[in-house]
């Protein structure tokens, strides 16, 4: 029975309660967010169900295990036994290996990792393959050398960003801030790893010295959330660590080609002074410039400013991305202004990060890969096709995937956009529009035009066209109605809307199915079909019907079976 450490801990906490316990209380006991607990509940339910144990969930009360004492005691003994064997999960092992490699200048023997993690060498080698895949689009590579072991190759800046990215993926932001404040109630498995490598004190000091910096950002129209702030603290801390080790040269590189704004430079200078005071060090001009550059890439300006300052080349590339997505999904997203603007703002920053060798962390990446697997795959393919020379990490692709996920959700659930063509005056057209919107909640009358104005309209922007006069369009493109909207016409419109929504959902589903077929190994599929077909034919050839009376003894039945089997 494979049970993750987090799922096991949730079961322990619920089992220890005599009554109900809320998700909020479980999260507090585990030092994780409520979202993290909710993410594990399906696994908890599945594992309990496999042991005929119920998990009762009641609104405003919480969760409660339903089982007799003996069943529950046996089950708890079983999961405690698995805990002794299952010390590390696959994801935990990868993080441990990455941390170990990031803190070694020389090669590490795979045998040493095997001993530390108490797992077999084949398992370690399998984890290393996964790490190689994870690092494919980053500026850090896993090097294997026969007889010497493994190590990570890349600039110090790239390694620092990988370290920060790994931390930010595995620790919820509120937990991280509480840990920096020294207010975390209990131990956290991943932060224990961070502490093991000696970062606790210097991170806390950096956080303490820069506590008021978010106010400087806000006063300069730079918007910072907790996640941006925590990431900035880590980036600054790594710079301080390198300075104290005499490795200031590690921050030379392509990042200097990006020029931060005046506000970012002013705040960078202020942060430099705060750090020098706290740590008793003197930072040089390049380190000061690095502080401003990190602000430029991690702290976001007003999105409206990004849209106004956006270059035409990037707008063209965004339109190409959306166009390719239209081709892949078979639906039109080019009219979603929020999608276009969101991609434009995000990519303007993402490209600067990618081209500077900085990898952003995405705390939702695992959920995105799971919930939007196909969309995530297509987004990555298209983005790398449009930007072939740029190394977009999975985390960056995850953020871009969310923009399309939101757009598709709107596409499936949006109100039906109606165009009304009316030649009998504005009064009657407004009456028709008002009647429609009051009778059918999904309807949104986007525009009312005359017959002369119809020729200027892009009809693809509307889901349904209603007209009080005959039109030159194909009959299936519009519905002719009277200005007073008769009852049978209203029913006809409702049925048309239902069909339109059904066709939209079917279209999306057909596209997903077609994409899955496109990725199928057809040779293997045909081999499997051939194999099962031959088995079915053999069964049919050997099939016989034996007539037995109700009085036949067991011995008689067995004799007949033996005769048939030869």
XYZ file of C-alpha atoms in Angstrom:
566
model
C 0.000 0.000 0.000
C 1.617 3.260 -1.195
C 0.676 6.199 1.035
C 2.339 9.606 0.842
C 3.675 11.075 4.073
C 1.195 13.965 3.846
C -1.807 11.676 3.291
C -0.643 9.477 6.165
C -0.409 12.486 8.469
C -3.945 13.646 7.585
C -5.315 10.157 8.367
C -3.479 10.175 11.698
C -4.936 13.557 12.653
C -8.527 12.639 11.701
C -8.244 9.236 13.411
C -7.008 10.870 16.636
C -10.221 12.920 16.898
C -13.268 11.455 18.638
C -15.577 13.678 16.628
C -15.360 15.964 13.610
C -12.297 18.037 12.735
C -12.245 20.878 10.225
C -9.839 21.199 7.316
C -8.666 24.473 8.883
C -7.633 22.650 12.084
C -5.914 19.875 10.111
C -3.942 22.487 8.154
C -2.881 24.225 11.402
C -1.654 20.970 12.905
C 0.370 20.166 9.761
C 1.699 23.688 9.119
C 0.314 23.684 5.589
C -2.400 25.637 3.791
C -6.046 24.508 3.652
C -5.670 24.177 -0.126
C -2.942 21.581 0.419
C -5.205 19.547 2.715
C -8.118 19.709 0.256
C -5.755 18.456 -2.466
C -5.005 15.317 -0.413
C -8.610 14.508 0.603
C -9.393 12.414 -2.542
C -6.383 10.164 -1.765
C -7.411 9.924 1.897
C -10.950 8.926 0.853
C -9.678 6.351 -1.668
C -7.262 4.709 0.796
C -9.894 4.508 3.532
C -12.505 3.152 1.108
C -10.129 0.361 0.031
C -10.117 -0.768 3.680
C -13.935 -0.478 4.010
C -13.544 2.627 6.169
C -15.826 5.606 5.584
C -14.882 9.289 5.654
C -17.862 11.414 6.631
C -17.827 15.048 5.485
C -20.386 17.460 6.934
C -20.612 21.144 6.065
C -19.427 23.467 8.870
C -18.441 20.432 10.996
C -15.577 18.930 9.040
C -14.359 15.350 8.605
C -14.852 12.210 10.656
C -13.746 8.592 10.159
C -16.489 5.954 10.401
C -15.239 2.488 11.363
C -15.317 0.081 14.291
C -12.416 0.161 16.720
C -10.840 -3.147 15.625
C -10.884 -2.234 11.892
C -9.367 1.174 12.620
C -6.667 -0.222 14.921
C -5.619 -2.788 12.300
C -5.538 -0.117 9.617
C -3.425 2.288 11.711
C -0.943 -0.520 12.429
C -0.707 -1.138 8.685
C 0.038 2.468 7.732
C 2.566 2.811 10.563
C 4.385 -0.213 9.148
C 4.475 1.400 5.693
C 5.831 4.573 7.330
C 8.894 2.652 8.526
C 9.654 1.576 4.966
C 8.447 4.609 2.998
C 10.792 7.233 4.351
C 10.931 9.313 1.176
C 8.451 9.736 -1.651
C 9.658 10.219 -5.223
C 9.186 14.010 -5.150
C 10.885 14.287 -1.749
C 13.838 12.243 -2.998
C 14.260 14.462 -6.068
C 14.292 17.583 -3.887
C 16.799 16.020 -1.483
C 19.079 15.035 -4.382
C 18.837 18.503 -5.987
C 19.655 20.191 -2.666
C 22.612 17.893 -2.084
C 23.993 18.495 -5.591
C 23.529 22.281 -5.336
C 25.758 22.353 -2.268
C 28.608 20.268 -3.680
C 31.313 21.626 -5.976
C 32.540 18.112 -6.739
C 30.900 14.894 -7.936
C 28.688 12.848 -5.582
C 28.615 9.072 -5.740
C 25.162 7.626 -6.405
C 25.977 4.973 -3.790
C 26.259 7.727 -1.147
C 22.802 9.049 -2.064
C 21.446 5.510 -1.930
C 22.750 5.092 1.623
C 21.509 8.517 2.777
C 18.015 7.940 1.416
C 17.917 4.230 2.369
C 16.772 3.205 -1.104
C 18.179 1.017 -3.880
C 20.539 2.178 -6.619
C 17.965 1.482 -9.399
C 15.531 3.813 -7.614
C 18.191 6.531 -7.390
C 18.958 6.140 -11.114
C 15.266 6.419 -11.937
C 15.043 9.628 -9.862
C 18.069 11.032 -11.698
C 16.327 10.479 -15.049
C 13.358 12.482 -13.774
C 15.668 15.259 -12.564
C 17.293 15.383 -16.012
C 13.848 15.841 -17.596
C 12.976 18.517 -15.030
C 16.130 20.493 -15.888
C 15.707 20.261 -19.682
C 14.559 23.878 -20.065
C 16.816 25.392 -17.401
C 20.409 26.649 -17.448
C 21.514 23.892 -15.073
C 22.351 20.413 -16.325
C 22.894 17.080 -14.574
C 26.342 15.685 -15.406
C 27.139 11.978 -15.019
C 30.731 10.755 -15.050
C 31.571 7.078 -14.847
C 33.622 6.258 -11.792
C 33.113 9.710 -10.226
C 29.368 10.150 -9.839
C 27.020 13.048 -10.587
C 27.039 16.836 -10.275
C 25.135 19.910 -11.482
C 26.710 22.135 -14.112
C 25.696 25.768 -14.615
C 26.383 29.327 -13.521
C 26.109 30.124 -9.834
C 23.183 32.439 -10.569
C 21.304 29.640 -12.372
C 21.991 27.255 -9.476
C 20.750 29.823 -6.956
C 17.548 30.296 -8.935
C 17.052 26.510 -9.061
C 17.459 26.308 -5.285
C 14.915 29.090 -4.733
C 12.526 27.547 -7.256
C 12.698 24.206 -5.423
C 11.939 25.827 -2.056
C 9.042 27.914 -3.376
C 7.420 24.852 -4.949
C 7.430 22.879 -1.728
C 6.481 25.429 0.921
C 3.210 27.375 0.984
C 3.736 31.117 1.095
C 2.005 31.759 4.432
C 4.055 28.957 6.021
C 7.250 30.459 4.602
C 6.466 33.948 5.945
C 5.612 32.521 9.401
C 8.879 30.577 9.355
C 10.837 33.735 8.483
C 9.057 35.522 11.351
C 9.944 32.667 13.742
C 6.246 31.981 14.359
C 5.876 28.510 12.839
C 4.170 26.283 15.398
C 5.827 22.979 14.497
C 8.375 21.343 12.186
C 8.031 21.427 8.406
C 9.782 18.611 6.466
C 11.065 20.734 3.611
C 12.056 23.729 5.737
C 14.014 21.279 7.900
C 16.066 20.551 4.770
C 16.601 24.302 4.229
C 17.722 24.654 7.855
C 20.062 21.694 7.475
C 22.069 23.663 4.907
C 22.334 26.702 7.195
C 19.962 29.214 5.566
C 17.658 29.876 8.519
C 19.635 32.649 10.209
C 20.634 34.627 7.119
C 17.121 34.405 5.617
C 15.567 35.654 8.862
C 18.035 38.544 9.056
C 17.378 39.537 5.430
C 13.640 39.402 6.062
C 13.980 41.459 9.243
C 16.062 44.150 7.555
C 13.729 44.426 4.531
C 10.409 44.143 6.382
C 9.285 47.648 5.340
C 10.321 47.299 1.686
C 6.787 46.325 0.459
C 5.644 49.845 1.427
C 8.359 51.274 -0.833
C 7.017 49.154 -3.683
C 3.450 50.316 -3.143
C 4.494 53.962 -2.954
C 6.207 53.550 -6.346
C 3.170 51.871 -8.009
C 4.925 48.507 -7.927
C 2.508 45.851 -6.702
C 3.959 43.101 -4.519
C 2.126 40.148 -3.011
C 3.424 37.783 -0.326
C 4.733 35.324 -2.908
C 6.724 37.975 -4.797
C 8.128 39.261 -1.506
C 9.208 35.804 -0.265
C 10.889 35.081 -3.598
C 12.685 38.438 -3.465
C 13.954 37.708 0.074
C 15.467 34.418 -1.151
C 17.096 36.035 -4.177
C 18.658 38.794 -2.040
C 19.780 36.238 0.550
C 21.583 34.164 -2.072
C 23.375 37.306 -3.267
C 24.520 37.984 0.319
C 25.697 34.368 0.701
C 27.781 34.669 -2.483
C 29.195 38.036 -1.354
C 30.305 36.598 1.986
C 31.989 33.717 0.149
C 33.780 36.170 -2.133
C 31.846 35.058 -5.234
C 30.475 38.409 -6.419
C 31.537 37.514 -9.984
C 28.670 34.992 -9.988
C 26.272 37.825 -10.785
C 27.875 38.891 -14.023
C 26.001 37.908 -17.166
C 23.156 38.671 -19.561
C 20.976 40.084 -16.765
C 22.884 43.387 -17.085
C 21.363 43.907 -20.532
C 17.941 44.575 -18.910
C 17.587 48.123 -17.623
C 15.337 48.576 -14.575
C 13.226 51.721 -14.266
C 14.005 54.773 -12.131
C 11.695 53.663 -9.296
C 13.305 50.203 -9.228
C 16.810 51.718 -9.122
C 15.850 54.030 -6.220
C 14.416 51.121 -4.222
C 17.465 48.992 -5.117
C 19.741 51.645 -3.636
C 17.590 51.780 -0.474
C 17.736 47.979 -0.109
C 21.523 48.062 -0.593
C 21.841 50.480 2.350
C 19.599 48.299 4.561
C 21.610 45.162 3.779
C 24.969 46.864 4.377
C 23.733 48.085 7.776
C 22.370 44.684 8.844
C 25.306 42.540 7.693
C 28.188 44.991 8.004
C 29.262 44.513 4.387
C 29.881 46.812 1.417
C 28.143 45.918 -1.862
C 29.675 47.021 -5.152
C 27.907 48.682 -8.101
C 27.169 45.390 -9.846
C 25.502 43.972 -6.755
C 23.416 47.134 -6.405
C 22.412 46.819 -10.053
C 21.483 43.168 -9.405
C 19.164 44.206 -6.561
C 17.335 46.592 -8.921
C 17.213 43.985 -11.674
C 15.613 41.397 -9.350
C 12.930 43.966 -8.472
C 12.414 44.523 -12.184
C 11.710 40.821 -12.746
C 9.854 39.759 -9.586
C 7.768 42.799 -8.618
C 5.005 43.695 -11.046
C 4.119 47.193 -12.232
C 0.595 48.368 -13.018
C -0.652 46.016 -15.801
C -2.111 49.001 -17.671
C 1.389 50.452 -17.979
C 2.665 47.159 -19.438
C -0.095 47.222 -22.062
C 0.644 50.815 -23.030
C 4.393 50.169 -23.259
C 4.085 46.752 -24.986
C 5.952 46.380 -28.261
C 4.239 45.501 -31.538
C 6.456 42.444 -32.045
C 5.292 40.800 -28.839
C 1.641 41.600 -29.657
C 2.113 39.836 -32.981
C 3.605 36.790 -31.243
C 0.740 36.683 -28.730
C -1.748 36.743 -31.612
C 0.149 33.862 -33.227
C -0.026 31.870 -29.970
C -3.795 32.399 -29.731
C -4.190 31.579 -33.426
C -2.310 28.295 -33.005
C -4.420 27.480 -29.946
C -7.539 28.079 -32.073
C -6.205 25.527 -34.575
C -5.435 22.970 -31.868
C -8.733 23.327 -29.989
C -11.011 24.112 -32.920
C -12.612 27.097 -31.168
C -12.139 30.854 -31.475
C -10.426 32.624 -28.553
C -9.091 35.643 -30.458
C -11.995 37.839 -29.302
C -11.196 37.325 -25.595
C -9.536 40.666 -24.802
C -8.716 39.550 -21.237
C -6.814 36.554 -22.613
C -4.808 38.673 -25.077
C -3.984 41.357 -22.481
C -3.100 38.774 -19.820
C -0.712 36.920 -22.125
C 0.857 40.191 -23.259
C 1.568 41.393 -19.702
C 2.813 38.007 -18.510
C 5.043 37.287 -21.506
C 6.660 40.742 -21.394
C 8.093 39.789 -17.981
C 8.494 36.078 -18.628
C 10.750 36.638 -21.635
C 13.028 38.906 -19.586
C 13.257 36.237 -16.877
C 13.900 33.419 -19.336
C 16.522 35.364 -21.302
C 18.292 36.357 -18.091
C 18.532 32.765 -16.838
C 16.061 33.295 -14.002
C 13.502 30.566 -13.287
C 10.255 31.579 -11.619
C 8.493 29.228 -9.185
C 4.867 28.241 -9.677
C 3.206 26.940 -6.480
C 0.260 25.560 -8.475
C 2.284 23.615 -11.054
C 1.341 20.134 -9.819
C -2.364 20.989 -9.797
C -2.132 22.584 -13.244
C -0.361 19.539 -14.721
C -3.025 17.277 -13.221
C -6.197 19.313 -13.879
C -5.248 20.688 -17.315
C -2.908 17.958 -18.567
C -3.780 18.214 -22.272
C -4.032 22.015 -22.285
C -0.692 22.210 -20.439
C 0.928 19.998 -23.081
C -0.482 22.011 -26.004
C 0.430 25.361 -24.430
C 4.025 24.225 -23.952
C 4.261 22.988 -27.543
C 2.886 26.237 -28.997
C 4.940 28.605 -26.818
C 8.172 26.763 -27.620
C 7.207 26.794 -31.284
C 6.667 30.591 -31.283
C 9.775 31.246 -29.124
C 12.181 28.495 -30.313
C 15.311 30.080 -28.863
C 13.932 30.633 -25.345
C 13.946 28.024 -22.581
C 10.507 28.213 -20.979
C 10.384 26.112 -17.821
C 7.374 23.998 -16.854
C 6.536 26.599 -14.185
C 6.307 29.381 -16.786
C 4.216 27.159 -19.074
C 1.940 26.456 -16.111
C 1.166 30.146 -15.638
C 0.447 30.583 -19.363
C -1.812 27.517 -19.299
C -3.997 29.172 -16.665
C -4.793 32.076 -18.991
C -6.150 29.638 -21.569
C -7.966 27.597 -18.912
C -9.836 30.709 -17.737
C -10.657 31.667 -21.330
C -11.980 28.185 -22.138
C -14.074 28.234 -18.980
C -15.630 31.516 -20.082
C -16.107 30.093 -23.559
C -18.119 27.155 -22.223
C -20.136 29.114 -19.632
C -20.487 32.567 -21.144
C -23.827 34.208 -21.917
C -25.002 33.704 -25.481
C -24.010 36.747 -27.536
C -26.931 37.979 -29.622
C -27.009 40.298 -32.639
C -30.431 41.789 -33.413
C -31.217 43.016 -36.917
C -34.253 45.274 -36.871
C -35.573 47.733 -39.441
C -38.631 49.022 -37.580
C -36.937 51.660 -35.400
C -34.955 51.788 -32.165
C -38.062 51.649 -29.988
C -39.166 48.228 -31.225
C -35.582 46.882 -31.260
C -35.058 47.907 -27.625
C -38.367 46.279 -26.716
C -37.240 43.054 -28.394
C -33.844 43.178 -26.650
C -35.451 43.829 -23.254
C -37.947 40.988 -23.723
C -35.190 38.558 -24.690
C -32.935 39.412 -21.721
C -35.830 39.170 -19.237
C -37.088 35.832 -20.595
C -33.705 34.079 -21.125
C -31.059 34.674 -18.457
C -28.169 33.361 -20.614
C -28.786 35.928 -23.323
C -26.651 39.015 -23.755
C -27.784 41.341 -26.548
C -24.386 42.518 -27.718
C -25.597 44.814 -30.497
C -28.652 46.013 -32.458
C -28.112 46.962 -36.120
C -30.169 47.875 -39.164
C -30.092 45.851 -42.354
C -27.612 48.362 -43.830
C -25.345 48.027 -40.795
C -25.324 44.225 -40.976
C -22.749 44.218 -43.794
C -20.166 45.902 -41.543
C -20.437 43.320 -38.747
C -18.090 40.387 -38.080
C -20.789 37.746 -37.648
C -18.347 35.245 -36.089
C -18.378 37.391 -32.939
C -21.996 36.422 -32.244
C -23.470 33.118 -31.119
C -26.936 33.819 -32.510
C -28.488 36.324 -34.928
C -32.138 37.343 -34.568
C -33.851 39.399 -37.245
C -37.309 40.909 -37.694
C -36.816 40.777 -41.474
C -35.602 38.092 -43.906
C -31.816 38.105 -44.376
C -29.498 36.980 -47.154
C -27.756 34.601 -44.705
C -28.097 30.814 -44.678
C -31.243 29.777 -42.737
C -29.210 28.019 -40.014
C -27.284 31.240 -39.297
C -30.250 33.239 -37.960
C -33.810 33.079 -36.630
C -36.552 35.359 -37.944
C -38.790 36.707 -35.158
C -41.524 39.309 -34.765
C -40.753 42.540 -32.831
C -43.242 41.447 -30.119
C -41.583 37.977 -29.825
C -44.287 35.326 -29.919
C -44.226 32.359 -27.468
C -43.294 29.753 -30.084
C -40.396 32.014 -31.246
C -39.140 32.231 -27.671
C -39.106 28.428 -27.389
C -37.292 28.195 -30.730
C -34.577 30.576 -29.449
C -34.173 28.601 -26.201
C -33.762 25.357 -28.135
C -31.190 26.996 -30.430
C -29.179 28.171 -27.392
C -29.272 24.681 -25.846
C -28.009 23.151 -29.089
C -25.304 25.792 -29.423
C -23.958 25.069 -25.928
C -24.098 21.328 -26.527
C -22.241 21.694 -29.841
C -19.582 23.860 -28.167
C -18.918 21.293 -25.435
C -18.898 18.466 -28.012
C -16.443 20.430 -30.117
C -14.056 20.803 -27.188
C -14.423 17.111 -26.337
C -13.848 16.040 -29.961
C -10.733 18.192 -30.068
C -9.389 16.619 -26.879
C -10.106 13.148 -28.292
C -8.407 14.004 -31.590
C -5.361 15.324 -29.714
C -5.142 12.114 -27.680
C -5.311 10.065 -30.905
C -2.595 12.236 -32.405
C -0.277 11.329 -29.550
C -1.109 7.612 -29.663
C 1.463 5.004 -30.660
C -0.580 3.464 -33.487
C 1.758 0.530 -34.109
C 1.507 -0.508 -30.484
C -2.255 0.021 -30.509
C -2.668 -2.169 -33.601
C -0.499 -4.876 -32.042
C -2.713 -4.860 -28.947
C -5.894 -5.022 -31.072
C -4.429 -7.964 -33.020
C -3.486 -9.763 -29.806
C -6.913 -9.388 -28.201
C -8.679 -10.282 -31.453
C -6.747 -13.563 -31.717
C -7.558 -14.345 -28.089
C -11.268 -13.693 -28.736
C -11.231 -15.942 -31.831
C -9.535 -18.749 -29.843
C -12.188 -18.462 -27.144
C -14.984 -18.618 -29.707
C -13.411 -21.650 -31.435
C -13.231 -23.546 -28.150
C -16.650 -22.403 -26.960
C -19.118 -25.220 -26.215
C -22.521 -25.417 -24.577
C -23.001 -28.274 -22.138
C -26.553 -29.198 -21.154
C -26.745 -30.204 -17.492
C -29.841 -30.982 -15.496
C -30.562 -29.316 -12.178
C -30.051 -32.678 -10.481
C -26.484 -33.090 -11.807
C -24.011 -33.793 -9.046
C -20.801 -31.860 -8.517
C -18.880 -34.951 -9.636
C -20.830 -35.077 -12.891
C -20.167 -31.387 -13.583
C -16.429 -31.803 -12.948
C -16.311 -34.877 -15.228
C -17.936 -32.946 -18.086
C -15.455 -30.083 -17.627
C -12.536 -32.531 -17.602
C -13.785 -34.166 -20.807
C -14.012 -30.736 -22.495
C -10.504 -29.755 -21.337
C -9.116 -32.997 -22.726
